[in-house]
Short mmCIF file of C-alpha atoms in Angstrom, two decimals:
data_model
loop_
_atom_site.label_atom_id
_atom_site.label_comp_id
_atom_site.label_asym_id
_atom_site.label_seq_id
_atom_site.Cartn_x
_atom_site.Cartn_y
_atom_site.Cartn_z
CA UNK E 1 14.69 -1.42 -7.61
CA UNK E 2 12.48 -3.51 -9.85
CA UNK E 3 8.81 -2.56 -10.17
CA UNK E 4 6.76 -5.65 -10.97
CA UNK E 5 3.04 -6.18 -11.57
CA UNK E 6 0.88 -9.17 -10.65
CA UNK E 7 -2.84 -9.78 -10.77
CA UNK E 8 -4.17 -11.27 -7.59
CA UNK E 9 -4.88 -11.04 -3.91
CA UNK E 10 -2.50 -8.86 -1.90
CA UNK E 11 -3.08 -11.01 1.19
CA UNK E 12 -1.49 -14.00 -0.55
CA UNK E 13 1.72 -12.31 -1.67
CA UNK E 14 4.91 -13.98 -0.47
CA UNK E 15 6.92 -10.83 0.24
CA UNK E 16 8.60 -9.28 3.26
CA UNK E 17 5.86 -6.67 3.66
CA UNK E 18 2.44 -5.86 2.24
CA UNK E 19 1.11 -2.32 2.11
CA UNK E 20 -2.36 -1.71 3.47
CA UNK E 21 -4.47 1.16 2.16
CA UNK E 22 -5.87 2.01 5.58
CA UNK E 23 -8.14 4.69 6.93
CA UNK E 24 -6.93 7.27 9.47
CA UNK E 25 -8.34 5.36 12.44
CA UNK E 26 -6.28 2.21 11.66
CA UNK E 27 -9.00 -0.10 12.94
CA UNK E 28 -9.88 -2.02 9.78
CA UNK E 29 -12.38 -1.15 7.10
CA UNK E 30 -13.41 -2.24 3.62
CA UNK E 31 -11.49 -3.07 0.46
CA UNK E 32 -7.78 -3.82 0.86
CA UNK E 33 -7.92 -2.77 4.52
CA UNK E 34 -10.71 -5.22 5.34
CA UNK E 35 -9.04 -8.04 3.40
CA UNK E 36 -5.70 -7.56 5.17
CA UNK E 37 -7.30 -7.43 8.61
CA UNK E 38 -9.43 -10.52 7.85
CA UNK E 39 -6.55 -12.58 6.47
CA UNK E 40 -4.01 -11.37 9.05
CA UNK E 41 -6.31 -12.10 11.96
CA UNK E 42 -6.72 -10.25 15.25
CA UNK E 43 -2.96 -9.72 15.73
CA UNK E 44 -2.98 -7.01 13.03
CA UNK E 45 -5.75 -5.01 14.71
CA UNK E 46 -4.25 -5.52 18.16
CA UNK E 47 -0.92 -4.15 16.92
CA UNK E 48 -2.66 -1.19 15.21
CA UNK E 49 -4.40 -0.28 18.46
CA UNK E 50 -1.18 -0.63 20.46
CA UNK E 51 1.17 1.16 18.04
CA UNK E 52 -1.25 3.78 16.67
CA UNK E 53 -3.71 4.72 19.42
CA UNK E 54 -4.61 7.90 17.55
CA UNK E 55 -4.28 6.47 14.01
CA UNK E 56 -2.15 7.97 11.25
CA UNK E 57 -2.30 11.17 9.22
CA UNK E 58 -3.14 11.17 5.52
CA UNK E 59 0.04 10.49 3.52
CA UNK E 60 1.84 8.82 6.42
CA UNK E 61 2.90 5.21 6.98
CA UNK E 62 3.58 2.88 9.88
CA UNK E 63 4.06 -0.84 10.36
CA UNK E 64 2.53 -3.67 12.34
CA UNK E 65 2.86 -7.41 12.46
CA UNK E 66 1.30 -9.28 9.54
CA UNK E 67 -0.33 -11.85 11.81
CA UNK E 68 -1.38 -14.85 9.73
CA UNK E 69 -0.36 -13.35 6.36
CA UNK E 70 2.59 -14.87 4.45
CA UNK E 71 4.39 -11.50 4.78
CA UNK E 72 6.29 -10.58 7.92
CA UNK E 73 4.97 -7.02 8.20
CA UNK E 74 2.05 -4.85 7.15
CA UNK E 75 2.95 -1.28 6.24
CA UNK E 76 -0.19 0.80 6.67
CA UNK E 77 -0.60 3.97 4.61
CA UNK E 78 -3.45 6.45 4.66
CA UNK E 79 -4.24 7.68 1.19
CA UNK E 80 -6.12 10.86 0.38
CA UNK E 81 -9.90 10.61 0.12
CA UNK E 82 -10.93 12.70 -2.90
CA UNK E 83 -14.58 12.39 -1.90
CA UNK E 84 -13.67 14.23 1.33
CA UNK E 85 -11.85 17.00 -0.54
CA UNK E 86 -8.30 15.63 -0.21
CA UNK E 87 -7.03 16.37 -3.72
CA UNK E 88 -3.35 17.10 -3.10
CA UNK E 89 -1.41 14.56 -5.19
CA UNK E 90 1.58 14.94 -2.84
CA UNK E 91 -0.47 13.13 -0.17
CA UNK E 92 -0.85 10.18 -2.54
CA UNK E 93 2.80 10.01 -3.57
CA UNK E 94 3.81 10.37 0.08
CA UNK E 95 2.06 7.06 0.80
CA UNK E 96 4.48 5.27 -1.52
CA UNK E 97 7.65 7.10 -0.47
CA UNK E 98 6.80 6.78 3.25
CA UNK E 99 6.03 3.06 2.79
CA UNK E 100 9.47 2.59 1.20
CA UNK E 101 11.10 4.50 4.09
CA UNK E 102 9.34 2.25 6.61
CA UNK E 103 10.37 -0.83 4.59
CA UNK E 104 13.98 0.39 4.75
CA UNK E 105 13.71 0.80 8.54
CA UNK E 106 12.44 -2.78 8.80
CA UNK E 107 14.99 -4.24 6.39
CA UNK E 108 12.21 -5.40 4.03
CA UNK E 109 13.48 -6.03 0.51
CA UNK E 110 10.25 -7.11 -1.21
CA UNK E 111 7.06 -5.09 -0.76
CA UNK E 112 3.61 -5.62 -2.30
CA UNK E 113 1.53 -2.48 -2.91
CA UNK E 114 -2.12 -1.97 -3.79
CA UNK E 115 -3.21 1.06 -5.81
CA UNK E 116 -3.67 3.49 -2.93
CA UNK E 117 -6.82 5.65 -3.00
CA UNK E 118 -7.99 4.26 -6.36
CA UNK E 119 -11.02 2.47 -4.90
CA UNK E 120 -13.61 3.95 -2.57
CA UNK E 121 -11.45 7.05 -1.99
CA UNK E 122 -12.10 8.03 -5.60
CA UNK E 123 -8.66 8.89 -6.99
CA UNK E 124 -8.74 8.58 -10.81
CA UNK E 125 -7.21 5.21 -11.66
CA UNK E 126 -4.91 6.47 -14.42
CA UNK E 127 -3.34 9.06 -12.12
CA UNK E 128 -3.19 6.60 -9.20
CA UNK E 129 -1.19 4.25 -11.43
CA UNK E 130 1.12 7.04 -12.66
CA UNK E 131 1.68 8.30 -9.10
CA UNK E 132 2.51 4.79 -7.87
CA UNK E 133 4.90 3.86 -10.68
CA UNK E 134 6.65 7.25 -10.80
CA UNK E 135 7.14 7.41 -7.03
CA UNK E 136 8.33 3.82 -6.73
CA UNK E 137 10.84 4.36 -9.53
CA UNK E 138 12.25 7.64 -8.20
CA UNK E 139 12.36 7.14 -4.42
CA UNK E 140 15.77 6.08 -3.09
CA UNK E 141 15.38 2.79 -1.19
CA UNK E 142 17.01 -0.49 -0.26
CA UNK E 143 13.86 -2.36 -1.40
CA UNK E 144 14.75 -4.59 -4.36
CA UNK E 145 11.20 -5.42 -5.53
CA UNK E 146 8.13 -3.19 -5.38
CA UNK E 147 5.25 -5.39 -6.52
CA UNK E 148 2.05 -3.66 -7.61
CA UNK E 149 -0.82 -6.06 -7.01
CA UNK E 150 -3.73 -5.48 -9.36
CA UNK E 151 -7.23 -6.50 -8.41
CA UNK E 152 -8.69 -7.58 -11.76
CA UNK E 153 -7.33 -8.12 -15.24
CA UNK E 154 -8.21 -4.68 -16.63
CA UNK E 155 -6.33 -2.96 -13.80
CA UNK E 156 -3.42 -5.37 -14.31
CA UNK E 157 -3.29 -4.46 -18.02
CA UNK E 158 -3.39 -0.73 -17.22
CA UNK E 159 -0.59 -0.92 -14.64
CA UNK E 160 1.55 -3.17 -16.84
CA UNK E 161 1.27 -0.73 -19.75
CA UNK E 162 2.59 2.11 -17.57
CA UNK E 163 5.39 -0.02 -16.10
CA UNK E 164 6.49 -1.15 -19.58
CA UNK E 165 6.34 2.35 -21.06
CA UNK E 166 8.80 3.77 -18.57
#
């Protein structure tokens, strides 16, 4: 699998599936979650409510329609919230490996990922990048492109440096 990096808006990625850094309730929120729900329209929330009436556990993943997004599916993952005491790195890496497993179930070959937990959930950015790149590179999958979408040029530069170094 090829790990690529782009700077931009995850909601505009022309891929089979986009990964949403969701909260446990799966009802929309801020950051990536809010952007995906806004751009995807009400179909994304309706599918979340129908498919995940009780939400998802931290580290888990599940899919819904992508609604009005260019992608076909949204793969929702719930990253660990360090501010709430969730400091187990395995929960973070599980988001990436579970997202790839869901992508395989769907037959998705190109998947766009945000940096899970690196925003309001407070995971240190350097470790969030390392966890993402390492897990994407080592998880067996049928996905052919895992695209890390950086929000901002400094984050893009940081992710690209890690991708190139490995």
